[in-house]
Coordinates of C-alpha atoms in Angstrom, one line a residue:
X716 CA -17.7 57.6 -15.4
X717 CA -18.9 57.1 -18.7
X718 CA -20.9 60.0 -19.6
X719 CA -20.6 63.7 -18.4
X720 CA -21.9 67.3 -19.0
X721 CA -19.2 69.7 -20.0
X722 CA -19.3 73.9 -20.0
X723 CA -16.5 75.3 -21.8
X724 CA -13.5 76.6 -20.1
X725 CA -15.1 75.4 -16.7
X726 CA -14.3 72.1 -15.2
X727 CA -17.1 70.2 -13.7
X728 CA -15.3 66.9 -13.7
X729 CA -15.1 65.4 -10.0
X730 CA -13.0 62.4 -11.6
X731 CA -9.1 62.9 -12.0
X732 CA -8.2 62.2 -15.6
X733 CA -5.4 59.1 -16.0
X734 CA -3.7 61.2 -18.8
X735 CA -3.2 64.5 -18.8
X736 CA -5.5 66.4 -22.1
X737 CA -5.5 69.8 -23.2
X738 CA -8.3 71.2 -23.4
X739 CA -10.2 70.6 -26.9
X740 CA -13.6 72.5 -28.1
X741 CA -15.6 70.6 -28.6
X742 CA -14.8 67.2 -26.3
X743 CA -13.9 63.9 -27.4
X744 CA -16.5 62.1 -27.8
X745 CA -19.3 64.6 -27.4
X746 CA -22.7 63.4 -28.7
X747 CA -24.8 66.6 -27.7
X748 CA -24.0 70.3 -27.8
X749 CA -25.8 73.2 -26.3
X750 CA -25.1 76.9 -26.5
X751 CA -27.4 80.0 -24.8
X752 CA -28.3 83.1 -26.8
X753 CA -27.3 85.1 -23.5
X754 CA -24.3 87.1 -23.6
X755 CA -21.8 85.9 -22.4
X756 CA -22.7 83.0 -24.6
X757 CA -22.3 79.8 -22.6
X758 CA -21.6 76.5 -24.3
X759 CA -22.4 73.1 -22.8
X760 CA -21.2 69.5 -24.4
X761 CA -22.5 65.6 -23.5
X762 CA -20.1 63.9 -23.5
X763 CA -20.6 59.6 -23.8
X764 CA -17.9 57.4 -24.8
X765 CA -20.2 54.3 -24.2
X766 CA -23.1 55.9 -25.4
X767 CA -25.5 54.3 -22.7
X768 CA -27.0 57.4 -22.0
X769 CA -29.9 59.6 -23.6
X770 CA -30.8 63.8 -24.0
X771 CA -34.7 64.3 -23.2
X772 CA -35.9 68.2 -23.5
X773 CA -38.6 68.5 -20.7
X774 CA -40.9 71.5 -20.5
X775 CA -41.9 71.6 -17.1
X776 CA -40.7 73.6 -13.9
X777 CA -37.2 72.6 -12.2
X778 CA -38.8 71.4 -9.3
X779 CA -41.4 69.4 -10.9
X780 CA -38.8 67.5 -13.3
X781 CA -39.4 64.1 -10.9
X782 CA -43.3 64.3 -11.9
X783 CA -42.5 63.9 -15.6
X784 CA -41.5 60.6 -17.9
X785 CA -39.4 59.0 -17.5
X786 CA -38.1 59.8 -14.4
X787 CA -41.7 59.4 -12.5
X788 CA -41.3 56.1 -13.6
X789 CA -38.0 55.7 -11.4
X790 CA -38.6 54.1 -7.9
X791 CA -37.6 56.6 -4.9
X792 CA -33.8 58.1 -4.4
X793 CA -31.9 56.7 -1.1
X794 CA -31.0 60.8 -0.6
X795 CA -33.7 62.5 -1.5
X796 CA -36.6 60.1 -1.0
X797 CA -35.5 59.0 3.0
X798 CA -39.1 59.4 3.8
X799 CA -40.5 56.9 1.3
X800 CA -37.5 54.4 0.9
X801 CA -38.2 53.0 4.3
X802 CA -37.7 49.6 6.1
X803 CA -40.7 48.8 5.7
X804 CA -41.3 49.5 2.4
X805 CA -37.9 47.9 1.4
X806 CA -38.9 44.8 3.2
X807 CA -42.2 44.4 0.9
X808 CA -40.3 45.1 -2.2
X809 CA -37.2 42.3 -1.4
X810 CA -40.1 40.1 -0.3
X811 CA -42.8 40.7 -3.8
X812 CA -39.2 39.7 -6.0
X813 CA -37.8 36.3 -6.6
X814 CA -34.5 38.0 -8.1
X815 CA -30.9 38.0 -7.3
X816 CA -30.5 41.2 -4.7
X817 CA -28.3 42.7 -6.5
X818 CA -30.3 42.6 -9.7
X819 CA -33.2 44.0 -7.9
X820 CA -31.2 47.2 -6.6
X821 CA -29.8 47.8 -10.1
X822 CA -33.1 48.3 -11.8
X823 CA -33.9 52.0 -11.5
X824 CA -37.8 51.0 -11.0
X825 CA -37.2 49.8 -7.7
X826 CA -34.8 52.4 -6.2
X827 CA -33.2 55.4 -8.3
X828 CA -29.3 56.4 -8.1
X829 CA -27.3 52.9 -7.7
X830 CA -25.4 52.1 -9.8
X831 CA -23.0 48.8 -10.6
X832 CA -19.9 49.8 -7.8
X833 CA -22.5 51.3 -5.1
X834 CA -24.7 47.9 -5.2
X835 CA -21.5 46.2 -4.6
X836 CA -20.3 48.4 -1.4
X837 CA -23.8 48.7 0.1
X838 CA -23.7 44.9 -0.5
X839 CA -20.1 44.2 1.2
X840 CA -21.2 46.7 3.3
X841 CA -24.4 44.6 4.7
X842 CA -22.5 41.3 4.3
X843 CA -25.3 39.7 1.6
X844 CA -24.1 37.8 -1.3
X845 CA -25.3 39.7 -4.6
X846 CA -26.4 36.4 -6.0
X847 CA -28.9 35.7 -3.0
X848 CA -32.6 35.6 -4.0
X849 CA -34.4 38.6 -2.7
X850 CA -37.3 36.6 -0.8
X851 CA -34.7 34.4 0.9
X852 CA -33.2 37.2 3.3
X853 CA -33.6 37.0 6.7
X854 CA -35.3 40.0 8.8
X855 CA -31.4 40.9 10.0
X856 CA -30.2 41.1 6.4
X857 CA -32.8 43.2 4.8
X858 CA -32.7 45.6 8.6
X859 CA -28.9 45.2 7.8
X860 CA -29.3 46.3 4.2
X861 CA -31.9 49.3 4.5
X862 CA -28.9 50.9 6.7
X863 CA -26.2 49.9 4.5
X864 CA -27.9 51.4 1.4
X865 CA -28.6 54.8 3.2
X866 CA -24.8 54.8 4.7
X867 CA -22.8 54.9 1.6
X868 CA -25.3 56.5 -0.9
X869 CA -25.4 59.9 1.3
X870 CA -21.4 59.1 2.8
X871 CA -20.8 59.4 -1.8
X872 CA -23.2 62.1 -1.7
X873 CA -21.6 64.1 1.0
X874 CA -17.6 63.1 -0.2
X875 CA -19.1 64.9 -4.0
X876 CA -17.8 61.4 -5.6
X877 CA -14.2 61.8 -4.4
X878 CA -12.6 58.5 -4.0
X879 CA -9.9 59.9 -2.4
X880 CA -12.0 60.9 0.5
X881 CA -13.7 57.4 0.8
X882 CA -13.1 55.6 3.7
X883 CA -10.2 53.3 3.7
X884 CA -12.2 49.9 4.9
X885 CA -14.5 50.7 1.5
X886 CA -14.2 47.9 -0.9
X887 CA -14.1 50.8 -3.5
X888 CA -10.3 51.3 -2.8
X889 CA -9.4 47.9 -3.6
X890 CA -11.6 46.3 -6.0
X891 CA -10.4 47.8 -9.4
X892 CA -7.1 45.4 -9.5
X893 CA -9.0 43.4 -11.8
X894 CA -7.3 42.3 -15.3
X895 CA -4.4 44.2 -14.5
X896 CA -1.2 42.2 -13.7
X897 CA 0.8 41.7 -10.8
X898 CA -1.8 43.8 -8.7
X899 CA -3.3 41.9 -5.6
X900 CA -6.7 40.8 -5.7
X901 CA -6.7 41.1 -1.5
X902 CA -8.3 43.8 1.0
X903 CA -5.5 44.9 3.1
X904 CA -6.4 42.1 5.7
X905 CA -5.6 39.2 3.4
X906 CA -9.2 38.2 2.1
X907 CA -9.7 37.4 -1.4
X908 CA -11.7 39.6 -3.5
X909 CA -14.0 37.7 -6.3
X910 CA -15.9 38.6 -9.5
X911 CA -19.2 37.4 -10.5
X912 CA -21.5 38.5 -13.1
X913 CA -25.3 39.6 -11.7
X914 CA -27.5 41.1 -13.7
X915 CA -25.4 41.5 -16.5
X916 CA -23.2 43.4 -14.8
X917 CA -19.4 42.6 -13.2
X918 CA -19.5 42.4 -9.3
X919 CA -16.9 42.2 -6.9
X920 CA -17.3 40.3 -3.7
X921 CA -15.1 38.7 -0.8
X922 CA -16.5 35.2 -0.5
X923 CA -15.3 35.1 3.5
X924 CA -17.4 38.3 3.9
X925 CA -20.3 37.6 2.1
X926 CA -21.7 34.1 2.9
X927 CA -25.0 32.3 1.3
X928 CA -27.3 31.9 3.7
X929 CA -30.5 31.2 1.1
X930 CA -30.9 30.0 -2.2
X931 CA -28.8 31.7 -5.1
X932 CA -29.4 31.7 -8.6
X933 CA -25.9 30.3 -9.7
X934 CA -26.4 27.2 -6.7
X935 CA -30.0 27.0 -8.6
X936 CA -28.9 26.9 -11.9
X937 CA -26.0 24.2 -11.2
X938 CA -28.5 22.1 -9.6
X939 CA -30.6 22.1 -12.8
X940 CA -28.0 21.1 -15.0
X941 CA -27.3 18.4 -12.5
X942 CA -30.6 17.3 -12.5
X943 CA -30.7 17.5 -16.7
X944 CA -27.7 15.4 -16.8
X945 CA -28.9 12.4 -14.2
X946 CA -32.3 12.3 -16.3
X947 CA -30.1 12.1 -19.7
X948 CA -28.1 9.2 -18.3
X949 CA -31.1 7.4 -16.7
X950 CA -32.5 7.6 -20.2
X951 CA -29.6 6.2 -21.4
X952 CA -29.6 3.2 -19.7
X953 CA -33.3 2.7 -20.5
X954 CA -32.3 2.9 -23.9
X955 CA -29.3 0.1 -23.7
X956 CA -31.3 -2.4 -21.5
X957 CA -32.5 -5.3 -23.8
X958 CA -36.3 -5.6 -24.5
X959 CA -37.2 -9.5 -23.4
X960 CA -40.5 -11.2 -23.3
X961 CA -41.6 -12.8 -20.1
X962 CA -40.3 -16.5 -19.6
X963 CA -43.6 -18.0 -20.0
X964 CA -44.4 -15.7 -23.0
X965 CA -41.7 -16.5 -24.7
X966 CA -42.2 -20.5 -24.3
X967 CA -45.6 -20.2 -25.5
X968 CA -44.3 -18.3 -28.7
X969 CA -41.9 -21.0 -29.5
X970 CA -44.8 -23.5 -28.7
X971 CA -46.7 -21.7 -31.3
X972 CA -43.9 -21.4 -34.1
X973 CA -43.5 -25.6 -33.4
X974 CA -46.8 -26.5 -34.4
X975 CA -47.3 -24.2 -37.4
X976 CA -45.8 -25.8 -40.3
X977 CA -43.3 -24.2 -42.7
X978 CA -44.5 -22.3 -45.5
X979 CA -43.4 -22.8 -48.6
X980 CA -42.1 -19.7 -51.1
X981 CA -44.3 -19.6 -54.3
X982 CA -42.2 -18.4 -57.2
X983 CA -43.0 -15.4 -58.3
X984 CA -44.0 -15.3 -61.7
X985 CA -44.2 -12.4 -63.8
X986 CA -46.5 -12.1 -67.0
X987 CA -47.1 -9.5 -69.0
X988 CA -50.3 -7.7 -68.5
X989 CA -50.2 -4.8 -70.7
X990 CA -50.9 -5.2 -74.7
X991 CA -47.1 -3.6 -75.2
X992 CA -45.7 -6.6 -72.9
X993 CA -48.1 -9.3 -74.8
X994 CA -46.2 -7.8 -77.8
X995 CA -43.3 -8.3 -76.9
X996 CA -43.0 -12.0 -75.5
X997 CA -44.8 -12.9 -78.9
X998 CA -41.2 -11.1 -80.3
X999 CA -38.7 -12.9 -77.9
X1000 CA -40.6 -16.1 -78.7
X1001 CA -40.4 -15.9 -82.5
X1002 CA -36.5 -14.9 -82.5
X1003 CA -35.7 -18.0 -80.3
X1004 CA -37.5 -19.8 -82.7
X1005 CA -35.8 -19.0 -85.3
X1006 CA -32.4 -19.5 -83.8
X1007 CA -32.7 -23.2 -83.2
X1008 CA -33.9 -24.0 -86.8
X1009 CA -32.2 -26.5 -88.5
X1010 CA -31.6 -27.9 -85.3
X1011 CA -32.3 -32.0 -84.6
X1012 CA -34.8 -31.8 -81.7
X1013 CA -35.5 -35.2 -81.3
X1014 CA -31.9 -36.2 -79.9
X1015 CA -32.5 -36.8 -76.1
X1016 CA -30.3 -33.7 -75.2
X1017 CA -31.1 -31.6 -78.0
X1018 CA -33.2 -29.4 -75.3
X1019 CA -30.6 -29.2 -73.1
X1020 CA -28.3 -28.2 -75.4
X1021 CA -30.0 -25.0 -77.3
X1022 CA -29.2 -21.9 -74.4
X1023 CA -29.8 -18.4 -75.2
X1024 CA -28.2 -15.4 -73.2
X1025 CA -26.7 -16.9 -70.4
X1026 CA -27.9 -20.7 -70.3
X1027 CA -31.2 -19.8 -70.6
X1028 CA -33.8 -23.0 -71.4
X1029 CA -35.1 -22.2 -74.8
X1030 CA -39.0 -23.8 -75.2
X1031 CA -38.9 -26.8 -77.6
X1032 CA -40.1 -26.2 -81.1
X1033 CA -43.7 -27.3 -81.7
X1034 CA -43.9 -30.9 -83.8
X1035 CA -45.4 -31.5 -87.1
X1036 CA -48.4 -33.1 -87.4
X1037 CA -46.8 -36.6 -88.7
X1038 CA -44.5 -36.3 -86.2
X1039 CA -47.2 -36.1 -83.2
X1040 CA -49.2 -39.2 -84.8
X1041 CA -46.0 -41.7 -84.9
X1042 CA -45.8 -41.1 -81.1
X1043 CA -47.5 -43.4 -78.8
X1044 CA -50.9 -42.0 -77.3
X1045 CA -50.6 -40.3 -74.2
X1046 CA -53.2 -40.4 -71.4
X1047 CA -54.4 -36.9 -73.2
X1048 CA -55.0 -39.0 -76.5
X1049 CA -56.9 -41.6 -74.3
X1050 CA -59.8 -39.3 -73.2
X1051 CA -63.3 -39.6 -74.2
X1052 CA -63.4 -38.3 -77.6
X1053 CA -66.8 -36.6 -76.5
X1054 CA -65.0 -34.2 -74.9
X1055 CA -64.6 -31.8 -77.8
X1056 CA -60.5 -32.0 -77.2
X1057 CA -59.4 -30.5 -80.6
X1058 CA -55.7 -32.4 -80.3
X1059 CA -56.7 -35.7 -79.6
X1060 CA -59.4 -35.8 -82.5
X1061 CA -56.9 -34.4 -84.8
X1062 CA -54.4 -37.2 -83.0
X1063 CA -57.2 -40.4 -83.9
X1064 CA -57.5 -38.9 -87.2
X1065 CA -54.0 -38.8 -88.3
X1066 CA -53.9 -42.8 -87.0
X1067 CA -56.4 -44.0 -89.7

């Protein structure tokens, strides 16, 4: 048990201790005290190692404690409630819930006062596997677990918690071998005992005993995933198949790219459009010009022989004026001198 109410120098522990203690005022792990101004004076301790439980100071009448939040908000006891928590009205609440059964009896909403080792006797008990879905019992199982639920909730009732009064064919006496070694995981009769976790919590069940008759939410959950992992790899292979045109699509294509001719690659020329690159061409062209002075440029292969930065074609030097009118006229020169053409006029008048 996790948490318990304490009154000094009286035990109220049902629960055998695994190691002996002495006694100690106030308790390990006490989160609450409470002491009467009676005399005697009588002191009480909580006492919640796990601290999962909670202290709420009601003013209200003993009897009308049920009536008041939170516990109104609990669904009816399996001892105290016999009149409400019917077959009937069990059968309606299994039926309204799409929930693993053993989840559904854990939540204090539905039905108060079971608790995670209870849920998993009443369970064994009625033969269901705690993973089932709710909805999916038969009209056996839920008759089955209405009488189950009633059995060992009043037999714990009755038996003031006592394991040791339990009855032997109780899965209570043989479940808690878990994690420890060389203990057998085994009722007496040679069936394995598993452990699952439902609704957050660790249960114990023996496979041969409990069978899956209906949907369960781990069968639901694999089958998912399977379903996940066949639509990943059919997408897979979408993705590795090559996309090709239809035959007679394709044809017509190459068709097409026969008839149109090939296109040729203009050079791409780039001139300075800003007054800052106009600037500074007119530079580049002045100191090129004045690196090939002095040099002979009417030799045949005086072009090709002035480079700059990397074999780089250097323009050819204008010519003088003498020199352009002891050259023959070119088809330029031979234009009509109407034209207005300022180099052939100055041409025809450097010939007179």
């Amino acid at each position: 048990m996790a948490g318990w109410w304490k009154i000094r120098d009286l035990e109220t522990a049902y629960y055998k201790p695994t190691k002996k203690e002495e006694p100690t005022w106030p308790p390990k792990y006490w989160k609450f005290i409470l002491e009467t101004s009676d005399d005697p004076k009588s002191e009480h301790a909580f006492v919640d190692f796990r601290r999962f439980g909670r202290i709420r100071l009601v003013d209200c009448a003993a009897e009308e404690m049920r009536n008041v939040s939170p516990l109104k908000e609990n669904g009816p006891d399996p001892v105290a409630d016999k009149d409400i928590l019917t077959e009937e009205w069990l059968v309606q609440k299994l039926q309204s819930k799409h929930v693993p059964v053993k989840a559904l009896l854990l939540d204090q909403a539905n039905i108060s006062g079971i608790g995670n080792w209870v849920g998993d006797e009443l369970l064994y008990n009625a033969k269901i596997h705690p993973e089932q879905y709710s909805n999916t019992l038969s009209p056996a199982q839920m008759k089955q677990l209405h009488e189950s639920i009633h059995y060992v909730c009043s037999t714990a009732v009755e038996l003031l918690a006592e394991s040791d009064r339990f009855p032997e064919e109780w899965l209570f006496k043989h479940r808690w071998a878990k994690g420890k070694k060389d203990a057998p995981q085994r009722l007496p009769n040679g069936a394995k005992i598993k452990f699952v976790t439902v609704g957050g919590r660790t249960s114990a069940i023996v496979p041969s005993v409990q069978k899956k008759t209906g949907e369960v939410a781990a069968d639901v959950k694999e089958r998912d995933s399977e379903e996940e992992e066949n639509g990943a790899e059919e997408d897979e292979v979408e993705e590795q198949k090559p996309k090709s045109k239809p035959k007679r699509k394709a044809q017509e294509d190459g068709e097409e790219d026969d008839q149109k001719p090939a296109s040729k690659k203009k050079p791409n020329k780039k001139t300075p459009t800003t007054s800052k690159g106009k600037k500074q061409a007119r530079k580049d062209e002045e100191a090129i010009t004045a690196q090939v002075d002095g040099v002979d440029t009417s030799h045949p292969t005086a072009e090709a022989n002035i480079t700059v930065n990397g074999g780089k074609k250097l323009p050819k030097p204008k010519a003088t004026k003498s020199e352009e009118a002891s050259k023959p006229p070119t088809k330029s020169s031979k234009r009509d001198e109407s034209s207005g053409r300022r180099r052939s006029a100055r041409i025809s008048t450097n010939g007179k």
